[in-house]
CSV table of C-alpha atoms and ligand atoms in Angstrom, one decimal:
chain,number,residue,atom,x,y,z
W,1,UNK,CA,145.3,142.6,15.7
W,2,UNK,CA,146.6,145.1,13.1
W,3,UNK,CA,143.9,146.3,10.7
W,4,UNK,CA,144.0,145.2,7.1
W,5,UNK,CA,144.1,148.8,5.9
W,6,UNK,CA,147.4,149.1,7.7
W,7,UNK,CA,148.6,146.1,5.7
W,8,UNK,CA,150.2,146.2,2.2
W,9,UNK,CA,147.9,147.8,-0.4
W,10,UNK,CA,145.4,145.4,-1.9
W,11,UNK,CA,146.9,146.3,-5.3
W,12,UNK,CA,147.9,142.8,-6.2
W,13,UNK,CA,144.3,141.4,-5.7
W,14,UNK,CA,142.8,144.4,-7.5
W,15,UNK,CA,145.1,143.8,-10.5
W,16,UNK,CA,144.3,140.1,-10.6
W,17,UNK,CA,140.6,140.9,-10.3
W,18,UNK,CA,140.7,143.1,-13.3
W,19,UNK,CA,142.4,140.4,-15.3
W,20,UNK,CA,140.1,137.7,-14.0
W,21,UNK,CA,137.0,139.6,-15.0
W,22,UNK,CA,138.2,139.7,-18.6
W,23,UNK,CA,138.4,135.9,-18.8
W,24,UNK,CA,136.1,134.5,-16.1
W,25,UNK,CA,132.5,135.5,-15.4
W,26,UNK,CA,132.6,137.7,-12.3
W,27,UNK,CA,136.3,136.9,-12.1
W,28,UNK,CA,135.6,133.8,-10.0
W,29,UNK,CA,135.1,130.1,-10.4
W,30,UNK,CA,132.0,130.1,-8.1
W,31,UNK,CA,129.7,133.0,-7.6
W,32,UNK,CA,129.6,133.4,-3.8
W,33,UNK,CA,133.4,134.1,-3.8
W,34,UNK,CA,132.9,137.3,-5.6
W,35,UNK,CA,131.8,139.4,-2.6
W,36,UNK,CA,128.8,140.7,-4.6
W,37,UNK,CA,126.6,140.6,-1.5
W,38,UNK,CA,128.9,142.6,0.7
W,39,UNK,CA,130.5,145.0,-1.8
W,40,UNK,CA,134.1,145.4,-2.7
W,41,UNK,CA,136.3,142.8,-4.3
W,42,UNK,CA,137.7,139.7,-2.8
W,43,UNK,CA,141.4,139.2,-1.9
W,44,UNK,CA,143.1,136.6,-4.0
W,45,UNK,CA,144.6,133.9,-1.9
W,46,UNK,CA,148.2,132.9,-2.2
W,47,UNK,CA,148.4,130.2,0.5
W,48,UNK,CA,146.8,128.9,3.6
W,49,UNK,CA,147.9,126.9,6.6
W,50,UNK,CA,146.0,125.8,9.7
W,51,UNK,CA,143.4,128.5,10.5
W,52,UNK,CA,144.9,131.2,8.4
W,53,UNK,CA,145.1,132.3,4.8
W,54,UNK,CA,147.7,134.7,3.2
W,55,UNK,CA,146.5,136.9,0.4
W,56,UNK,CA,148.4,138.0,-2.7
W,57,UNK,CA,148.6,141.4,-1.0
W,58,UNK,CA,150.5,139.9,1.9
W,59,UNK,CA,147.7,140.1,4.4
W,60,UNK,CA,147.2,137.3,6.8
W,61,UNK,CA,143.6,136.5,7.7
W,62,UNK,CA,142.1,134.3,10.4
W,63,UNK,CA,139.8,132.1,8.3
W,64,UNK,CA,136.3,130.9,9.3
W,65,UNK,CA,135.2,130.0,5.8
W,66,UNK,CA,137.5,126.9,5.5
W,67,UNK,CA,136.9,126.5,1.8
W,68,UNK,CA,133.1,126.4,2.6
W,69,UNK,CA,133.5,123.3,4.8
W,70,UNK,CA,136.2,120.8,3.7
W,71,UNK,CA,138.9,122.1,6.1
W,72,UNK,CA,137.8,120.2,9.2
W,73,UNK,CA,141.5,119.8,10.2
W,74,UNK,CA,142.6,123.2,9.0
W,75,UNK,CA,144.4,124.2,5.8
W,76,UNK,CA,147.4,122.3,4.4
W,77,UNK,CA,147.3,119.7,7.1
W,78,UNK,CA,150.6,117.7,6.9
W,79,UNK,CA,148.8,114.3,6.6
W,80,UNK,CA,146.8,115.5,3.6
W,81,UNK,CA,149.7,117.4,1.9
W,82,UNK,CA,152.0,114.4,2.2
W,83,UNK,CA,149.3,112.0,1.0
W,84,UNK,CA,148.6,114.0,-2.1
W,85,UNK,CA,152.3,114.6,-2.8
W,86,UNK,CA,152.9,110.9,-2.5
W,87,UNK,CA,150.0,109.8,-4.6
W,88,UNK,CA,150.9,112.2,-7.4
W,89,UNK,CA,154.3,110.6,-7.9
W,90,UNK,CA,152.4,107.4,-8.9
W,91,UNK,CA,150.2,109.2,-11.4
W,92,UNK,CA,147.3,111.6,-11.2
W,93,UNK,CA,144.5,109.7,-12.9
W,94,UNK,CA,144.0,106.2,-14.4
W,95,UNK,CA,140.3,105.9,-15.2
W,96,UNK,CA,140.6,102.5,-13.7
W,97,UNK,CA,139.7,101.0,-10.3
W,98,UNK,CA,142.2,101.5,-7.5
W,99,UNK,CA,142.7,100.2,-4.0
W,100,UNK,CA,142.3,103.7,-2.5
W,101,UNK,CA,138.7,103.9,-3.7
W,102,UNK,CA,138.0,100.6,-1.9
W,103,UNK,CA,139.7,101.8,1.3
W,104,UNK,CA,137.8,105.1,1.4
W,105,UNK,CA,134.5,103.4,0.5
W,106,UNK,CA,135.0,100.9,3.3
W,107,UNK,CA,135.8,103.6,5.8
W,108,UNK,CA,132.8,105.7,4.8
W,109,UNK,CA,130.5,102.7,5.0
W,110,UNK,CA,131.9,101.9,8.5
W,111,UNK,CA,131.1,105.3,9.9
W,112,UNK,CA,128.0,106.6,8.2
W,113,UNK,CA,124.9,104.7,9.5
W,114,UNK,CA,122.9,104.7,6.3
W,115,UNK,CA,125.7,103.7,4.0
W,116,UNK,CA,126.6,100.1,3.1
W,117,UNK,CA,127.7,101.0,-0.5
W,118,UNK,CA,128.9,104.3,-2.0
W,119,UNK,CA,129.7,105.8,-5.4
W,120,UNK,CA,132.3,108.5,-5.7
W,121,UNK,CA,131.8,111.5,-7.9
W,122,UNK,CA,133.6,114.8,-8.3
W,123,UNK,CA,131.3,117.3,-6.5
W,124,UNK,CA,128.4,117.7,-4.1
W,125,UNK,CA,126.2,118.6,-7.1
W,126,UNK,CA,127.1,115.4,-8.9
W,127,UNK,CA,126.3,113.5,-5.7
W,128,UNK,CA,122.9,115.0,-5.1
W,129,UNK,CA,121.8,114.9,-8.8
W,130,UNK,CA,122.8,111.2,-8.9
W,131,UNK,CA,121.1,110.4,-5.6
W,132,UNK,CA,117.8,112.0,-6.9
W,133,UNK,CA,118.1,110.1,-10.2
W,134,UNK,CA,118.6,106.9,-8.3
W,135,UNK,CA,115.5,107.7,-6.1
W,136,UNK,CA,113.4,108.4,-9.2
W,137,UNK,CA,114.7,105.2,-10.8
W,138,UNK,CA,114.0,103.0,-7.8
W,139,UNK,CA,110.6,104.4,-7.0
W,140,UNK,CA,109.6,105.0,-10.6
W,141,UNK,CA,108.2,108.4,-9.4
W,142,UNK,CA,108.9,111.8,-10.9
W,143,UNK,CA,108.6,114.4,-8.1
W,144,UNK,CA,111.1,115.5,-5.5
W,145,UNK,CA,110.5,117.6,-2.4
W,146,UNK,CA,113.1,120.1,-1.3
W,147,UNK,CA,113.0,122.9,1.3
W,148,UNK,CA,113.2,126.6,0.6
W,149,UNK,CA,116.7,127.8,1.5
W,150,UNK,CA,118.3,124.5,1.2
W,151,UNK,CA,121.0,124.3,-1.5
W,152,UNK,CA,121.9,121.0,-3.0
W,153,UNK,CA,124.3,122.2,-5.8
W,154,UNK,CA,123.5,123.7,-9.2
W,155,UNK,CA,121.7,120.9,-11.0
W,156,UNK,CA,118.5,122.1,-12.6
W,157,UNK,CA,116.2,120.2,-10.3
W,158,UNK,CA,117.6,122.0,-7.2
W,159,UNK,CA,117.8,125.6,-8.5
W,160,UNK,CA,114.2,126.2,-7.3
W,161,UNK,CA,114.1,128.6,-4.4
W,162,UNK,CA,117.6,127.4,-3.4
W,163,UNK,CA,119.8,128.8,-0.7
W,164,UNK,CA,123.6,129.6,-0.6
W,165,UNK,CA,124.8,131.6,-3.6
W,166,UNK,CA,121.4,131.3,-5.3
W,167,UNK,CA,119.7,133.1,-2.4
W,168,UNK,CA,122.6,135.5,-2.0
W,169,UNK,CA,122.2,136.7,-5.6
W,170,UNK,CA,118.4,136.7,-5.5
W,171,UNK,CA,118.3,134.0,-8.2
W,172,UNK,CA,116.8,131.3,-6.0
W,173,UNK,CA,115.2,130.0,-9.2
W,174,UNK,CA,117.7,130.4,-12.0
W,175,UNK,CA,117.0,131.3,-15.6
W,176,UNK,CA,117.7,128.4,-17.8
W,177,UNK,CA,115.8,125.9,-15.7
W,178,UNK,CA,113.0,124.6,-17.9
W,179,UNK,CA,109.4,124.8,-16.6
W,180,UNK,CA,109.1,121.1,-17.0
W,181,UNK,CA,112.0,120.5,-14.7
W,182,UNK,CA,110.9,123.0,-12.1
W,183,UNK,CA,107.4,121.4,-12.1
W,184,UNK,CA,108.9,118.2,-10.7
W,185,UNK,CA,110.5,120.0,-7.8
W,186,UNK,CA,108.1,120.9,-5.0
W,187,UNK,CA,109.1,123.2,-2.2
W,188,UNK,CA,108.3,122.9,1.5
W,189,UNK,CA,109.2,125.0,4.5
W,190,UNK,CA,111.9,123.6,6.8
W,191,UNK,CA,110.8,122.8,10.3
W,192,UNK,CA,107.2,122.7,9.1
W,193,UNK,CA,104.9,119.7,8.9
W,194,UNK,CA,101.9,121.0,7.0
W,195,UNK,CA,103.8,122.1,3.8
W,196,UNK,CA,105.4,118.6,3.7
W,197,UNK,CA,102.2,116.7,4.3
W,198,UNK,CA,100.3,118.8,1.8
W,199,UNK,CA,102.8,118.0,-1.1
W,200,UNK,CA,102.4,114.3,-0.4
W,201,UNK,CA,98.6,114.6,-0.1
W,202,UNK,CA,98.2,116.5,-3.4
W,203,UNK,CA,100.6,114.2,-5.2
W,204,UNK,CA,99.7,110.7,-4.0
W,205,UNK,CA,102.2,108.1,-5.2
W,206,UNK,CA,104.3,110.6,-7.2
W,207,UNK,CA,107.0,111.8,-4.8
W,208,UNK,CA,110.2,109.9,-5.3
W,209,UNK,CA,112.2,111.5,-2.5
W,210,UNK,CA,112.5,114.2,0.1
W,211,UNK,CA,116.0,115.8,0.0
W,212,UNK,CA,117.1,117.8,3.0
W,213,UNK,CA,120.1,119.3,4.6
W,214,UNK,CA,119.6,117.9,8.1
W,215,UNK,CA,121.2,121.1,9.4
W,216,UNK,CA,120.5,123.9,6.9
W,217,UNK,CA,124.0,125.3,6.3
W,218,UNK,CA,123.0,127.1,3.1
W,219,UNK,CA,120.7,129.5,4.9
W,220,UNK,CA,123.3,130.1,7.6
W,221,UNK,CA,122.9,127.5,10.3
W,222,UNK,CA,119.4,126.3,11.0
W,223,UNK,CA,119.1,123.2,13.2
W,224,UNK,CA,116.1,120.9,12.9
W,225,UNK,CA,113.4,121.3,15.6
W,226,UNK,CA,113.3,118.4,18.0
W,227,UNK,CA,111.6,115.5,16.3
W,228,UNK,CA,111.6,117.1,12.8
W,229,UNK,CA,114.0,114.7,11.2
W,230,UNK,CA,112.0,111.9,12.8
W,231,UNK,CA,108.9,113.4,11.1
W,232,UNK,CA,110.6,113.4,7.7
W,233,UNK,CA,111.6,109.8,8.3
W,234,UNK,CA,108.0,108.9,9.1
W,235,UNK,CA,106.3,110.8,6.4
W,236,UNK,CA,108.5,109.4,3.7
W,237,UNK,CA,108.0,105.9,4.9
W,238,UNK,CA,104.2,106.4,5.1
W,239,UNK,CA,104.2,107.5,1.4
W,240,UNK,CA,106.8,105.1,0.0
W,241,UNK,CA,109.2,107.9,-0.8
W,242,UNK,CA,113.0,107.9,-0.1
W,243,UNK,CA,114.6,110.2,2.4
W,244,UNK,CA,117.9,111.7,1.2
W,245,UNK,CA,120.1,113.5,3.7
W,246,UNK,CA,122.3,115.9,1.9
W,247,UNK,CA,125.3,115.8,4.2
W,248,UNK,CA,127.8,117.4,1.7
W,249,UNK,CA,128.3,120.0,4.4
W,250,UNK,CA,127.4,118.2,7.6
W,251,UNK,CA,128.9,114.8,6.8
W,252,UNK,CA,131.9,113.8,9.0
W,253,UNK,CA,131.7,117.4,10.3
W,254,UNK,CA,128.9,117.3,12.9
W,255,UNK,CA,129.9,113.9,14.1
W,256,UNK,CA,132.0,111.0,12.9
W,257,UNK,CA,128.9,109.6,11.2
W,258,UNK,CA,127.5,113.0,10.3
W,259,UNK,CA,124.2,114.6,11.2
W,260,UNK,CA,122.5,111.2,10.9
W,261,UNK,CA,124.6,110.0,13.8
W,262,UNK,CA,124.2,113.2,15.8
W,263,UNK,CA,120.4,113.2,15.5
W,264,UNK,CA,119.9,109.4,15.4
W,265,UNK,CA,117.8,109.4,12.2
W,266,UNK,CA,118.9,107.2,9.3
W,267,UNK,CA,117.9,108.3,5.8
W,268,UNK,CA,117.6,106.0,2.8
W,269,UNK,CA,120.4,107.8,0.8
W,270,UNK,CA,123.1,110.1,1.9
W,271,UNK,CA,125.2,112.5,-0.2
W,272,UNK,CA,128.7,113.6,0.9
W,273,UNK,CA,131.4,115.9,-0.2
W,274,UNK,CA,133.8,118.6,1.2
W,275,UNK,CA,135.3,116.9,4.3
W,276,UNK,CA,135.6,113.4,2.6
W,277,UNK,CA,137.9,114.9,0.0
W,278,UNK,CA,140.1,116.9,2.3
W,279,UNK,CA,139.8,119.9,0.0
W,280,UNK,CA,140.2,117.9,-3.3
W,281,UNK,CA,137.2,117.6,-5.7
W,282,UNK,CA,135.2,114.7,-4.3
W,283,UNK,CA,131.5,114.0,-3.8
W,284,UNK,CA,129.8,110.7,-3.0
W,285,UNK,CA,126.3,109.2,-2.6
W,286,UNK,CA,125.6,106.0,-0.7
W,287,UNK,CA,123.0,103.9,1.0
W,288,UNK,CA,121.9,100.3,1.5
W,289,UNK,CA,123.2,97.7,-1.0
W,290,UNK,CA,119.6,97.0,-2.1
W,291,UNK,CA,119.3,100.6,-3.4
W,292,UNK,CA,122.9,101.2,-4.5
W,293,UNK,CA,122.9,98.0,-6.5
W,294,UNK,CA,120.6,99.8,-8.9
W,295,UNK,CA,123.5,102.1,-10.0
W,296,UNK,CA,125.3,101.2,-13.2
W,297,UNK,CA,127.0,98.9,-14.0
W,298,UNK,CA,125.5,96.8,-11.2
W,299,UNK,CA,122.1,98.1,-12.1
W,300,UNK,CA,120.3,100.2,-14.7
W,301,UNK,CA,120.4,103.7,-13.2
W,302,UNK,CA,123.2,105.3,-15.2
W,303,UNK,CA,125.8,107.6,-13.7
W,304,UNK,CA,129.5,108.0,-14.7
W,305,UNK,CA,132.5,110.3,-14.3
W,306,UNK,CA,136.0,110.4,-15.9
W,307,UNK,CA,137.7,111.5,-12.7
W,308,UNK,CA,135.5,109.9,-10.2
W,309,UNK,CA,137.6,108.1,-7.5
W,310,UNK,CA,140.6,110.1,-8.6
W,311,UNK,CA,143.7,108.8,-6.9
W,312,UNK,CA,144.8,112.2,-5.5
W,313,UNK,CA,141.3,112.9,-4.1
W,314,UNK,CA,141.1,109.4,-2.6
W,315,UNK,CA,144.5,109.9,-1.0
W,316,UNK,CA,143.4,113.2,0.5
W,317,UNK,CA,140.2,111.7,1.7
W,318,UNK,CA,141.9,108.8,3.4
W,319,UNK,CA,144.4,111.2,5.0
W,320,UNK,CA,141.5,113.3,6.3
W,321,UNK,CA,139.9,110.3,7.9
W,322,UNK,CA,143.2,109.2,9.3
W,323,UNK,CA,143.5,112.7,10.9
W,324,UNK,CA,140.0,112.5,12.3
W,325,UNK,CA,140.5,109.0,13.7
W,326,UNK,CA,143.9,109.9,15.2
W,327,UNK,CA,142.1,112.4,17.4
W,328,UNK,CA,139.3,110.7,19.4
W,329,UNK,CA,138.4,114.0,21.1
W,330,UNK,CA,138.1,115.9,17.9
W,331,UNK,CA,134.3,116.4,17.8
W,332,UNK,CA,134.2,117.2,21.5
W,333,UNK,CA,136.9,119.7,21.0
W,334,UNK,CA,135.1,121.4,18.1
W,335,UNK,CA,131.9,121.5,20.1
W,336,UNK,CA,133.7,123.1,23.1
W,337,UNK,CA,135.3,125.7,20.8
W,338,UNK,CA,131.9,126.2,19.2
W,339,UNK,CA,130.3,126.7,22.6
W,340,UNK,CA,133.0,129.3,23.6
W,341,UNK,CA,132.3,131.1,20.4
W,342,UNK,CA,128.5,131.0,21.0
W,343,UNK,CA,128.9,132.2,24.6
W,344,UNK,CA,131.2,135.0,23.5
W,345,UNK,CA,128.9,136.2,20.7
W,346,UNK,CA,125.8,136.0,22.8
W,347,UNK,CA,127.5,138.1,25.4
W,348,UNK,CA,128.6,140.6,22.8
W,349,UNK,CA,125.1,140.8,21.4
W,350,UNK,CA,123.7,141.3,24.8
W,351,UNK,CA,126.2,143.9,25.9
W,352,UNK,CA,125.4,145.9,22.8
W,353,UNK,CA,121.7,145.7,23.5
W,354,UNK,CA,121.2,144.0,20.1
W,355,UNK,CA,119.4,140.8,21.2
W,356,UNK,CA,116.3,141.9,19.2
W,357,UNK,CA,118.3,142.5,16.0
W,358,UNK,CA,120.8,139.7,16.0
W,359,UNK,CA,120.9,136.0,16.7
W,360,UNK,CA,123.7,133.6,16.8
W,361,UNK,CA,123.0,130.0,16.0
W,362,UNK,CA,125.4,127.0,16.1
W,363,UNK,CA,125.5,123.3,15.6
W,364,UNK,CA,128.9,121.8,16.5
W,365,UNK,CA,131.5,123.6,14.4
W,366,UNK,CA,129.0,125.3,12.1
W,367,UNK,CA,127.6,128.7,13.0
W,368,UNK,CA,125.9,131.8,11.7
W,369,UNK,CA,125.4,135.3,13.0
W,370,UNK,CA,121.9,136.4,11.8
W,371,UNK,CA,121.1,140.0,11.5
W,372,UNK,CA,117.6,139.4,12.6
W,373,UNK,CA,115.9,138.4,15.8
W,374,UNK,CA,116.0,134.7,16.5
W,375,UNK,CA,115.2,131.9,16.5
W,376,UNK,CA,115.8,131.4,12.8
W,377,UNK,CA,113.9,128.2,12.0
W,378,UNK,CA,113.5,128.4,8.2
W,379,UNK,CA,114.2,130.5,5.1
W,380,UNK,CA,111.5,133.0,5.7
W,381,UNK,CA,113.1,133.8,9.1
W,382,UNK,CA,116.6,134.0,7.6
W,383,UNK,CA,115.5,136.2,4.8
W,384,UNK,CA,114.6,138.9,7.3
W,385,UNK,CA,118.3,139.5,8.0
W,386,UNK,CA,119.6,143.1,7.6
W,387,UNK,CA,122.0,142.6,4.7
W,388,UNK,CA,123.4,146.1,4.9
W,389,UNK,CA,124.5,145.7,8.5
W,390,UNK,CA,125.8,142.2,7.8
W,391,UNK,CA,128.0,143.8,5.2
W,392,UNK,CA,129.3,146.4,7.6
W,393,UNK,CA,130.1,143.6,10.2
W,394,UNK,CA,131.7,141.5,7.4
W,395,UNK,CA,134.0,144.4,6.4
W,396,UNK,CA,134.7,145.3,10.0
W,397,UNK,CA,135.9,141.8,10.7
W,398,UNK,CA,137.9,141.8,7.4
W,399,UNK,CA,139.6,145.1,8.4
W,400,UNK,CA,140.6,143.4,11.6
W,401,UNK,CA,142.1,140.4,9.8
W,402,UNK,CA,139.2,138.0,10.1
W,403,UNK,CA,137.5,136.3,7.1
W,404,UNK,CA,134.0,135.1,7.3
W,405,UNK,CA,131.7,134.1,4.4
W,406,UNK,CA,130.8,137.1,2.2
W,407,UNK,CA,127.1,136.2,2.5
W,408,UNK,CA,124.6,136.2,5.4
W,409,UNK,CA,123.2,132.9,4.1
W,410,UNK,CA,126.3,130.8,4.6
W,411,UNK,CA,127.6,128.9,7.6
W,412,UNK,CA,130.9,129.7,9.3
W,413,UNK,CA,133.2,126.9,10.2
W,414,UNK,CA,135.6,126.0,13.0
W,415,UNK,CA,138.4,123.6,12.4
W,416,UNK,CA,140.8,121.6,14.6
W,417,UNK,CA,143.4,124.3,13.8
W,418,UNK,CA,141.4,127.0,15.5
W,419,UNK,CA,142.4,127.9,19.1
W,420,UNK,CA,140.5,129.5,22.0
W,421,UNK,CA,142.5,132.7,21.2
W,422,UNK,CA,141.2,132.6,17.6
W,423,UNK,CA,137.7,132.3,18.9
W,424,UNK,CA,138.2,135.1,21.4
W,425,UNK,CA,139.7,137.2,18.6
W,426,UNK,CA,136.6,136.6,16.5
W,427,UNK,CA,134.4,137.7,19.4
W,428,UNK,CA,136.5,140.8,20.2
W,429,UNK,CA,136.5,141.9,16.6
W,430,UNK,CA,132.8,141.2,16.2
W,431,UNK,CA,132.1,143.3,19.3
W,432,UNK,CA,133.9,146.2,17.7
W,433,UNK,CA,132.5,145.7,14.2
W,434,UNK,CA,129.0,145.4,15.5
W,435,UNK,CA,129.5,148.7,17.4
W,436,UNK,CA,130.4,150.3,14.1
W,437,UNK,CA,127.6,148.6,12.2
W,438,UNK,CA,124.9,149.7,14.6
W,439,UNK,CA,126.6,152.8,15.9
W,440,UNK,CA,126.2,151.7,19.5
W,441,UNK,CA,128.6,152.7,22.2
W,442,UNK,CA,131.9,150.9,22.4
J,501,KE4,P1,129.4,121.4,-4.8
J,501,KE4,O1,128.8,121.0,-6.2
J,501,KE4,O2,129.6,122.9,-4.7
J,501,KE4,O3,130.7,120.7,-4.5
J,501,KE4,O4,128.4,121.0,-3.7
J,501,KE4,C1,127.0,121.4,-3.8
J,501,KE4,C2,126.4,121.3,-2.4
J,501,KE4,C3,125.5,120.3,-2.1
J,501,KE4,N1,124.9,120.2,-0.9
J,501,KE4,C4,125.3,121.0,0.1
J,501,KE4,C5,124.6,120.9,1.4
J,501,KE4,C6,126.2,122.1,-0.1
J,501,KE4,O5,126.5,122.9,0.9
J,501,KE4,C7,126.8,122.2,-1.4
J,501,KE4,C8,127.8,123.4,-1.7
J,501,KE4,N2,127.9,124.3,-0.7
J,501,KE4,C9,128.3,125.7,-1.1
J,501,KE4,C10,128.5,126.5,0.2
J,501,KE4,N3,127.3,126.8,0.9
J,501,KE4,C11,129.4,125.7,-2.0
J,501,KE4,C12,130.1,127.0,-2.1
J,501,KE4,C13,130.0,127.5,-3.6
J,501,KE4,O6,129.0,127.4,-4.2
J,501,KE4,O7,131.1,128.0,-4.0
């Protein structure tokens, strides 16, 4: 694969970056895109199709970011493009109920075990902040429990020792979050029982909900220990708190019904996003009717949104689900691809004698190469990663035409558009880039 440096100069992106930084903070619309953790400046994307993106500099990159998760079927999937194109000719927003919302709500309820009723919003953040408000309204309790390294969007209540971009930039607890808000968010350690039990024991009758990424994609890719999700289910029931699975990343990605189907644990509320919008701005929160009926206007817990249920986003979501359902072998195929990637990466790590400095973790089509010895079971483990060598691997891949997330605390994603050759190319490029990063023999 030709190296990016042999491709057209990156002058176009550099010129756009300079302009962007004059009118947009950091030149981006979301921090993690800015390459701050790895150095250099990001290419500006002109287009994408299948498993590849094309930059404004004319470079073609094999993409394992997939817009941070939505692109389960690959970029510019014909079903989704046609659905959005068709919907747009009938109008782009009405601020009124539409059939597409009903159709998508019915299909989500049909496949996600915890969901009988769902409310659409415009982002994962809106979904999680609304689910927490509902949990607090239903239980009449103030506190929430989250896990260090989990990221649930940028609402104040969640920017306490958060993962993803917050961890990447060393602002896991952001300025601007009032002490009073932070005081109502208690932090436990993922895959740990004691820190969870202690929060409940010290705050009897006050914890409204536990919110968790069932697979922690915002600290890379951390699976739950066997029985851990069952423990969270049990401890919340014992204490009368709700269990919220934040499946914005895992929903409809790890299984047709998300992580809750994969692990067989049913939460009280589920938040969704990314895949269900096919790349358009969509979030959703859902659960049993008895809980969701408390949401306005059926109930008294208020939540609203001008563009919620937007017809283009609903059309894209329905097309995404059509694409998923048209391929009964999709999840098995993604898992097989993922296993090929995992086998290849572990062989590359072993061949380079780096098993005590690297660990590759995967769940389905989500994965992460950690620059620390595994297993990585929580944030503390993930935080030991060697950021400098991660950056060298990142740039080594980029120079070989492969894009991964510009942060060691993000998941990589496979899609239905990736092939075995793409996976093998990732492994080959990684083997070379790791050699450069660690200075080990080729
Ligand atoms: P958004 O508000 O970004 O749509 O969703 C927030 C969110 C909530 N819950 C989970 C589990 C999530 O992964 C996210 C957002 N994920 C990050 C990527 N790790 C978004 C990327 C970004 O911040 O630009």
